JSON list of C-alpha atoms in Angstrom, two decimals:
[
{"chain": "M", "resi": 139, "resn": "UNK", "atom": "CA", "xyz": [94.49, -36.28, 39.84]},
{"chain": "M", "resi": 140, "resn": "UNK", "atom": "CA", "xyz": [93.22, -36.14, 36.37]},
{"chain": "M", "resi": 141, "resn": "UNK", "atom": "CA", "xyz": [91.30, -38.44, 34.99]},
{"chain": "M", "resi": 142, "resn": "UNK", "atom": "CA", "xyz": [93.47, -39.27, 31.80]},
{"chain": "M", "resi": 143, "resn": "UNK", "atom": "CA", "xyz": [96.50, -40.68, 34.14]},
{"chain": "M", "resi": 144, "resn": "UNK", "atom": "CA", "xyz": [94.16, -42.91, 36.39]},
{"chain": "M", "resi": 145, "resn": "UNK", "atom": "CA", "xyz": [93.50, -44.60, 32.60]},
{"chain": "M", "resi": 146, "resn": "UNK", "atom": "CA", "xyz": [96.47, -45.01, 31.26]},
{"chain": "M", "resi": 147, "resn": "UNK", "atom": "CA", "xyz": [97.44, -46.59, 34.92]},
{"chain": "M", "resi": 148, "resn": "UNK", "atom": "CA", "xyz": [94.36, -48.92, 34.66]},
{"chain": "M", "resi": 149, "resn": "UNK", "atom": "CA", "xyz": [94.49, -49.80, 31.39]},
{"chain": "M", "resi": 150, "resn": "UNK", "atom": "CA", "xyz": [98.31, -50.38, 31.41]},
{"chain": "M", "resi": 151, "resn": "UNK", "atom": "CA", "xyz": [98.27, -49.00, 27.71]},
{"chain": "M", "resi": 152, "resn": "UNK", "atom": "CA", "xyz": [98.93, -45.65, 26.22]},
{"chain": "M", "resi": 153, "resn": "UNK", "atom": "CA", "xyz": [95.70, -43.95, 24.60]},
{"chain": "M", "resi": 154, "resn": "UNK", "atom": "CA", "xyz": [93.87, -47.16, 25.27]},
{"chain": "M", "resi": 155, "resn": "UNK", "atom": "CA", "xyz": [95.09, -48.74, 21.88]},
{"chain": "M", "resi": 156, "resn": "UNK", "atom": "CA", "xyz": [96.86, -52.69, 21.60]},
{"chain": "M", "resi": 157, "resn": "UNK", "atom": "CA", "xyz": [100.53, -53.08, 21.28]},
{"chain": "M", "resi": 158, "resn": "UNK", "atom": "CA", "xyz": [100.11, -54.56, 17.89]},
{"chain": "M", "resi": 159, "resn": "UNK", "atom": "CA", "xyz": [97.58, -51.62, 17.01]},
{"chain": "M", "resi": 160, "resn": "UNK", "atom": "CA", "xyz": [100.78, -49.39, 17.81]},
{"chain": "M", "resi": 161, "resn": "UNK", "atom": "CA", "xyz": [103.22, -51.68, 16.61]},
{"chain": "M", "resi": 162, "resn": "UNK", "atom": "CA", "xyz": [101.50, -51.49, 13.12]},
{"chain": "M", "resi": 163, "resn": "UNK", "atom": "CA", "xyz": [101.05, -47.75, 13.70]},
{"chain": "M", "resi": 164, "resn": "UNK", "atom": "CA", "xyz": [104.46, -46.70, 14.00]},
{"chain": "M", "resi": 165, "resn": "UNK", "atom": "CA", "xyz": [105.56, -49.34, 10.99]},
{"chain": "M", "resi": 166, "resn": "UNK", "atom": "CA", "xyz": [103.01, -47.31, 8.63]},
{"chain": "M", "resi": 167, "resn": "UNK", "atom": "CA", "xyz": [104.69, -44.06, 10.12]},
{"chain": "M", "resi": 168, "resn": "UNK", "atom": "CA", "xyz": [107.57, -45.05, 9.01]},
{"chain": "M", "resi": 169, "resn": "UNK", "atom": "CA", "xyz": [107.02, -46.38, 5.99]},
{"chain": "M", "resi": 170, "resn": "UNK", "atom": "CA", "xyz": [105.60, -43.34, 5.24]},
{"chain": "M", "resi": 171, "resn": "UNK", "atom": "CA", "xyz": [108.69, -41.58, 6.70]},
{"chain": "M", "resi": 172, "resn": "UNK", "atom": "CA", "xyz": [110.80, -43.30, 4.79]},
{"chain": "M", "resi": 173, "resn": "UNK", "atom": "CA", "xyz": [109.14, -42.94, 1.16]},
{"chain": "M", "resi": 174, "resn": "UNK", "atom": "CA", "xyz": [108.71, -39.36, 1.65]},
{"chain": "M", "resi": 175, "resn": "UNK", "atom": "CA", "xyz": [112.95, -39.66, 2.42]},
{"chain": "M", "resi": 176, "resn": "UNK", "atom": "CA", "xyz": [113.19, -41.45, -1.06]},
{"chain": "M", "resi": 177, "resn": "UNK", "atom": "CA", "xyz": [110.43, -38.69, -2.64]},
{"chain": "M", "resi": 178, "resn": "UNK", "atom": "CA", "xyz": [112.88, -35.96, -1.26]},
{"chain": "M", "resi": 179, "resn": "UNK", "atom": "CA", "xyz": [116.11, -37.38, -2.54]},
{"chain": "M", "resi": 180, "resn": "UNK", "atom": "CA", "xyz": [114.42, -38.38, -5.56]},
{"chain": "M", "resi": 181, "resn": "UNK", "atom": "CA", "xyz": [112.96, -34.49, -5.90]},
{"chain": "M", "resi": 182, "resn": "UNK", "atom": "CA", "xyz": [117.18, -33.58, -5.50]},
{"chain": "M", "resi": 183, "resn": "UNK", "atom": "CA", "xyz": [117.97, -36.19, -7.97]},
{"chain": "M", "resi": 184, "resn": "UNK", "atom": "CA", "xyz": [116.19, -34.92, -10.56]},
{"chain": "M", "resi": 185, "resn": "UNK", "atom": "CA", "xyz": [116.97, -31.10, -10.12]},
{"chain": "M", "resi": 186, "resn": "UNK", "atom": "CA", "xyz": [120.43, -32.70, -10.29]},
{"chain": "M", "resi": 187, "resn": "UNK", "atom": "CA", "xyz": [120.17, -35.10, -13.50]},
{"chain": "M", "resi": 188, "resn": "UNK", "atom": "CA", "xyz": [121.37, -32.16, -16.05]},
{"chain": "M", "resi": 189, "resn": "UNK", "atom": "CA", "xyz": [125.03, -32.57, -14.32]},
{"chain": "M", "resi": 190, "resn": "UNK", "atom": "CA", "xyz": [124.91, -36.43, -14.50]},
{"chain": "M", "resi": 191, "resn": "UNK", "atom": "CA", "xyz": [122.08, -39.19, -14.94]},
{"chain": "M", "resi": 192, "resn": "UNK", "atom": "CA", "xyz": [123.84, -42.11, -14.09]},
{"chain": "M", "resi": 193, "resn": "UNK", "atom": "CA", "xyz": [123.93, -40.68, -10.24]},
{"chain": "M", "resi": 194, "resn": "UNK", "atom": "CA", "xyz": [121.08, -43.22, -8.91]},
{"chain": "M", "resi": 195, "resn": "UNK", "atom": "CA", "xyz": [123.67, -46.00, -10.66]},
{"chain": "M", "resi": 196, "resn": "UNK", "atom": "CA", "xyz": [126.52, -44.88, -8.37]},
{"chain": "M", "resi": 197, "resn": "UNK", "atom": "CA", "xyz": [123.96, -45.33, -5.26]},
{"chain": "M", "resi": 198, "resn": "UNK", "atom": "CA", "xyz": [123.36, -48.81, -5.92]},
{"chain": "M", "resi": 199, "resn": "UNK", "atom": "CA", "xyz": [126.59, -49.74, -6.50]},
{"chain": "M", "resi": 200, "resn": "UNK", "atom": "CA", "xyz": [127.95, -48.10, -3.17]},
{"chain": "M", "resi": 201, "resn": "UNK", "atom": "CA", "xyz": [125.08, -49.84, -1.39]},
{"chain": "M", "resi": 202, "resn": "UNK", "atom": "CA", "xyz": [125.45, -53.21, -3.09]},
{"chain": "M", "resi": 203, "resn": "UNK", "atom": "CA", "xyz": [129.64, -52.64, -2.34]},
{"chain": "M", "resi": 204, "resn": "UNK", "atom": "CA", "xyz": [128.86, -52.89, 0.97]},
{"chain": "M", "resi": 205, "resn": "UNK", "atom": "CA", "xyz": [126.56, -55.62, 1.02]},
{"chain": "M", "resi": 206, "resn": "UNK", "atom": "CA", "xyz": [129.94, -58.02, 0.41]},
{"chain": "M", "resi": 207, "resn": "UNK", "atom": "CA", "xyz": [131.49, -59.18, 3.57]},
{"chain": "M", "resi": 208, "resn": "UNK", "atom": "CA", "xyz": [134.57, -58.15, 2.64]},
{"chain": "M", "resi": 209, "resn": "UNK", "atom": "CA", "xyz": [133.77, -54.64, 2.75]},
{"chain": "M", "resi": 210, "resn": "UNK", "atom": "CA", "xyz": [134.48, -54.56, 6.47]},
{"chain": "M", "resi": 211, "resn": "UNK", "atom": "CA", "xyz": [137.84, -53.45, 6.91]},
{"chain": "M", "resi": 212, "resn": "UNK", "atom": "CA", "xyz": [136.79, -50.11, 4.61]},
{"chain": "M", "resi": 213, "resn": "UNK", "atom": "CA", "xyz": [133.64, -48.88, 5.99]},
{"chain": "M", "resi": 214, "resn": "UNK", "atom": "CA", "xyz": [135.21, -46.82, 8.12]},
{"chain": "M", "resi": 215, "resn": "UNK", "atom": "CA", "xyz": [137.99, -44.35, 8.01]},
{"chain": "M", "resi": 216, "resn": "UNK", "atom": "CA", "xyz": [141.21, -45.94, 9.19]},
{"chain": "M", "resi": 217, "resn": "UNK", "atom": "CA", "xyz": [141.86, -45.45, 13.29]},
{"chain": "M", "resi": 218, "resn": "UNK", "atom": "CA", "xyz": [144.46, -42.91, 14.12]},
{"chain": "M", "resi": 219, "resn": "UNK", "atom": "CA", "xyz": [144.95, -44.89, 17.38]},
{"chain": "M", "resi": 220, "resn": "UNK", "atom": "CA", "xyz": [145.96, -48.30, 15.95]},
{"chain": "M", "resi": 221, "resn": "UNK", "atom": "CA", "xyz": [147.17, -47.36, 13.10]},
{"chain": "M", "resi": 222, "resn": "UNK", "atom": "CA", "xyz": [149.31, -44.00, 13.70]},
{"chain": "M", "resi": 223, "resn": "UNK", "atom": "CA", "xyz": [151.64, -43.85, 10.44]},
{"chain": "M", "resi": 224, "resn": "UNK", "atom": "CA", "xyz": [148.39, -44.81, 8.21]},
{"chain": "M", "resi": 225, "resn": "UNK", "atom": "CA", "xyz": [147.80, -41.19, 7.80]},
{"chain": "M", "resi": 226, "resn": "UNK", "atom": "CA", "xyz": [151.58, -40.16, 7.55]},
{"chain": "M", "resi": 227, "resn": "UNK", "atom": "CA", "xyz": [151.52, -42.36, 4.50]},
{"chain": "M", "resi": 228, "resn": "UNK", "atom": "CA", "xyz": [148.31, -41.73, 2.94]},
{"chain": "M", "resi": 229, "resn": "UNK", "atom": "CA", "xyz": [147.32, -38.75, 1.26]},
{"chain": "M", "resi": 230, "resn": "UNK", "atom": "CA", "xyz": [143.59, -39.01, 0.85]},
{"chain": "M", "resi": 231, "resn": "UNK", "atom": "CA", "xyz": [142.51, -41.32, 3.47]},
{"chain": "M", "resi": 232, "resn": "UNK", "atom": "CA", "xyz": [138.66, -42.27, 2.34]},
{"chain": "M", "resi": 233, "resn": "UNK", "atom": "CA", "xyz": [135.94, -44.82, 3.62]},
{"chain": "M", "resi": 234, "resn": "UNK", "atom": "CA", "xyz": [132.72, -46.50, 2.15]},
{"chain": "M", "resi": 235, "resn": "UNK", "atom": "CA", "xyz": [130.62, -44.62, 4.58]},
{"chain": "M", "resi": 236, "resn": "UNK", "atom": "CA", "xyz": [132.08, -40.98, 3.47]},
{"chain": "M", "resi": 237, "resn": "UNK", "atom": "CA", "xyz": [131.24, -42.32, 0.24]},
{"chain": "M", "resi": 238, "resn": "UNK", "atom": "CA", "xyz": [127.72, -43.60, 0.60]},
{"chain": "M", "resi": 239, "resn": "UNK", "atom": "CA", "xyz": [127.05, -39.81, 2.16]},
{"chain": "M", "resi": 240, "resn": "UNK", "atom": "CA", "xyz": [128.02, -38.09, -0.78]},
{"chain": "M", "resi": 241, "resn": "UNK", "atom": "CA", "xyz": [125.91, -40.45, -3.07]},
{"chain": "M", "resi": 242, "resn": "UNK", "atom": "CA", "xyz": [122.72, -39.90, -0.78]},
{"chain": "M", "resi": 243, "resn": "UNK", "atom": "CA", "xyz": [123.66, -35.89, -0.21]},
{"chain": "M", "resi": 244, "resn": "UNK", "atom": "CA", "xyz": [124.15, -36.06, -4.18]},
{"chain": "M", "resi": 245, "resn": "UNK", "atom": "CA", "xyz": [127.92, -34.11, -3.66]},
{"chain": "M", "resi": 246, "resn": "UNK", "atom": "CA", "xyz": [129.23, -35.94, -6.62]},
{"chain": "M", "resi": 247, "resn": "UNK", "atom": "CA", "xyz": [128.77, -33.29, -9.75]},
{"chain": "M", "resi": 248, "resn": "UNK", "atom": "CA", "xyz": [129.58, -36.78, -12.34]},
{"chain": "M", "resi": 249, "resn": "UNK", "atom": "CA", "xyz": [130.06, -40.84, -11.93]},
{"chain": "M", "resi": 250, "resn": "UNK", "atom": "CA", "xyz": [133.70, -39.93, -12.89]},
{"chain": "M", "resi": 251, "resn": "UNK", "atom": "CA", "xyz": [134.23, -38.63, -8.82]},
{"chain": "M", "resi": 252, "resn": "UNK", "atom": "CA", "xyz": [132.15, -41.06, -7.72]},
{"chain": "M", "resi": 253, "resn": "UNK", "atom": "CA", "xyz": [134.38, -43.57, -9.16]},
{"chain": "M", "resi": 254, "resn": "UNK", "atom": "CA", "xyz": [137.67, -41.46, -8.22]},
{"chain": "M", "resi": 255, "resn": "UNK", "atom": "CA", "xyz": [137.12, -42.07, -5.08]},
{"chain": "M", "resi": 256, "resn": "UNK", "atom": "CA", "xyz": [136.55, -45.67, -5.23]},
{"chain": "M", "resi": 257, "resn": "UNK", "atom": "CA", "xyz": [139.61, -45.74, -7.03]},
{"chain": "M", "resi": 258, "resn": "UNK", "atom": "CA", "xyz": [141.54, -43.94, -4.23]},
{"chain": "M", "resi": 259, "resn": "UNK", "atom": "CA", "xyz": [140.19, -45.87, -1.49]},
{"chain": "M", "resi": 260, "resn": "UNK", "atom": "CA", "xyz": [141.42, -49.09, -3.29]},
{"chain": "M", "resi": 261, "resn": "UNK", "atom": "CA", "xyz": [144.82, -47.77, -4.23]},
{"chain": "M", "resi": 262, "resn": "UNK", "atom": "CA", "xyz": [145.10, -46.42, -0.61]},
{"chain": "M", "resi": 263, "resn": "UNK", "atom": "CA", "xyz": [144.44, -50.16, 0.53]},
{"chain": "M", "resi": 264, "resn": "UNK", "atom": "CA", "xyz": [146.99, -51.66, -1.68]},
{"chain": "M", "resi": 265, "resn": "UNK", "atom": "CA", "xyz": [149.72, -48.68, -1.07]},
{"chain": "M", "resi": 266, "resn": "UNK", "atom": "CA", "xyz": [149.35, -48.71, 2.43]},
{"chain": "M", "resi": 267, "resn": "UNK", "atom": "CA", "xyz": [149.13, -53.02, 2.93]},
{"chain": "M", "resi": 268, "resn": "UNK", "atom": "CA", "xyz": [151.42, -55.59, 2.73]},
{"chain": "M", "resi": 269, "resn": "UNK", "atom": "CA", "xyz": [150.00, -58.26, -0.37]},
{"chain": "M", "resi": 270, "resn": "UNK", "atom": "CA", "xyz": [149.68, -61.29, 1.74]},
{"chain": "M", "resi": 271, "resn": "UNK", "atom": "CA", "xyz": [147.63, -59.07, 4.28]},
{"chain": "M", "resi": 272, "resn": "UNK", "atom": "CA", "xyz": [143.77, -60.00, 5.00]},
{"chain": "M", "resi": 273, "resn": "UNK", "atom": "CA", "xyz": [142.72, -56.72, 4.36]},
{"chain": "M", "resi": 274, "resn": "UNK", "atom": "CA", "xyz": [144.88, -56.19, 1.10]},
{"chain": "M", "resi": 275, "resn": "UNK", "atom": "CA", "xyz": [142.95, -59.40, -0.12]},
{"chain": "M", "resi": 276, "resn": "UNK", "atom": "CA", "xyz": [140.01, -58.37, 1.05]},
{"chain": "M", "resi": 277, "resn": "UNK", "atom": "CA", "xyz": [140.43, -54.97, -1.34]},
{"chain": "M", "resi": 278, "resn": "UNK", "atom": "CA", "xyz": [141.20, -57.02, -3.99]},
{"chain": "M", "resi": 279, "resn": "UNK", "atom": "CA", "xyz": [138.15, -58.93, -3.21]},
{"chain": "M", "resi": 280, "resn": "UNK", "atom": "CA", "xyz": [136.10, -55.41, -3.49]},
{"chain": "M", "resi": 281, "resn": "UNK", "atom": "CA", "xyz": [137.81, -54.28, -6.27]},
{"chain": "M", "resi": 282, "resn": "UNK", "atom": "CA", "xyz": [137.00, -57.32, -8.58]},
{"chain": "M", "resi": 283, "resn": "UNK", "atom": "CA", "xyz": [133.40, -56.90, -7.58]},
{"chain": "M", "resi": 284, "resn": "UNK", "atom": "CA", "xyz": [133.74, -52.70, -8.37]},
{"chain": "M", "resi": 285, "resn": "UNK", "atom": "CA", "xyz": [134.79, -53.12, -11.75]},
{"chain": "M", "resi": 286, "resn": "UNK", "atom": "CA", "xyz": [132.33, -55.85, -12.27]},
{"chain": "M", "resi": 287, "resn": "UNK", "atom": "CA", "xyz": [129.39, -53.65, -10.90]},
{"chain": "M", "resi": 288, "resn": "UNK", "atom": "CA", "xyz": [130.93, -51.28, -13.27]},
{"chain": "M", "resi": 289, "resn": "UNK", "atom": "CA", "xyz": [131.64, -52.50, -16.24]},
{"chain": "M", "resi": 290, "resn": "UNK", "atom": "CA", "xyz": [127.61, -53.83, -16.64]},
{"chain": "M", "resi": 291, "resn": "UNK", "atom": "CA", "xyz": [125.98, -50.46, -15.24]},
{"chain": "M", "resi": 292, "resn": "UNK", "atom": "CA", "xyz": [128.30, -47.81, -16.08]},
{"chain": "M", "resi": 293, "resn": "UNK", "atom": "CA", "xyz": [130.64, -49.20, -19.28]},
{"chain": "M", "resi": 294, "resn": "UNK", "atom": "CA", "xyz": [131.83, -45.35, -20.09]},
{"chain": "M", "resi": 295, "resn": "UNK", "atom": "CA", "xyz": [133.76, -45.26, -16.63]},
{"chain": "M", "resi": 296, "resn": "UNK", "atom": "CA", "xyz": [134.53, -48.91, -16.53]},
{"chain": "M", "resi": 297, "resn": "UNK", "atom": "CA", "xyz": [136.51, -47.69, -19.89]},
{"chain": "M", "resi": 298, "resn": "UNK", "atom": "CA", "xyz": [137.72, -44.65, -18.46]},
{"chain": "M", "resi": 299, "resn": "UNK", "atom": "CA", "xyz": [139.25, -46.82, -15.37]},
{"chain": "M", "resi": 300, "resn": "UNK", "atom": "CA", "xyz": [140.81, -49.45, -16.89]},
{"chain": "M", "resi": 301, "resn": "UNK", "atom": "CA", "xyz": [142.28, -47.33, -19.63]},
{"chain": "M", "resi": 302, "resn": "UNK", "atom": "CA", "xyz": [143.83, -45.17, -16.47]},
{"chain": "M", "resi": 303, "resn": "UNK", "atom": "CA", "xyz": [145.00, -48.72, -15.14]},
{"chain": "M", "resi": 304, "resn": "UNK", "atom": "CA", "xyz": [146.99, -49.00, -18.09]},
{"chain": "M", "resi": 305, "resn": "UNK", "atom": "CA", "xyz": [148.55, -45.49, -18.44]},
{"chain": "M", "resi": 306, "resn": "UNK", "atom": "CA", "xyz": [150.30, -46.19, -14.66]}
]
């Protein structure tokens, strides 16, 4: 036997130390973790701010999208299961997770395909949904709160969108 597992028996602890001592240890850890994550993505941001500043804009807004309960229904892609002509209809099929990953893996080049996407996702929700549906009011829900995220952080594509809106 060695010595170190008759002490960690005895003691009924690992190395000895409190389970608040480790609690707080492994919050500090990740705390740490985590701000080095934002340093990193913040390093990748700025290598990428000659394509498009307003990037950090468009990752608020996706993460502040999904903050409203409404957002439920399009967090996910669309199930092939229970839904089997969804993707016989849709061409682009698109979620507010797959779009939160490109934000964070900065895959956007502008705030114009940032909001393209948003765009499609919405119009896929109306195309696809009957009007008195929960989940087509539920996009119309999101969609008032998009273009009012956008129009007072991003006005140039709030512009570019509704002008778009008009031209269909």
């Amino acid at each position: 036997r060695s010595s170190r597992s008759s002490k960690s028996t005895r003691s009924g602890r690992s190395g000895g130390r409190s389970k608040a001592a480790r609690r707080a240890s492994n919050k500090a850890e990740a705390e740490a973790e985590s701000e080095e994550t934002r340093k990193d993505r913040s390093n990748r941001r700025s290598l990428k701010r000659g394509i498009d500043q307003n990037l950090e804009v468009c990752e608020a807004l996706i993460s502040d999208l999904l903050k409203i309960p409404e957002s439920a229904d399009f967090i996910d892609l669309v199930d092939k299961k229970k839904v089997p002509d969804y993707y016989d209809l849709i061409e682009r099929p698109i979620c507010l997770s797959q779009i939160k990953e490109k934000t964070l893996y900065l895959q956007y080049e502008s705030c114009e395909e940032f909001v393209e996407d948003i765009v499609i996702l919405l119009e896929n929700c109306f195309n696809y949904n009957l009007e008195q549906s929960e989940v087509y009011e539920n996009g119309r829900v999101l969609e008032t709160s998009f273009m009012s995220m956008l129009k007072s952080r991003l006005p140039t594509s709030y512009r570019t969108v509704t002008k778009n809106k008009t031209r269909k």
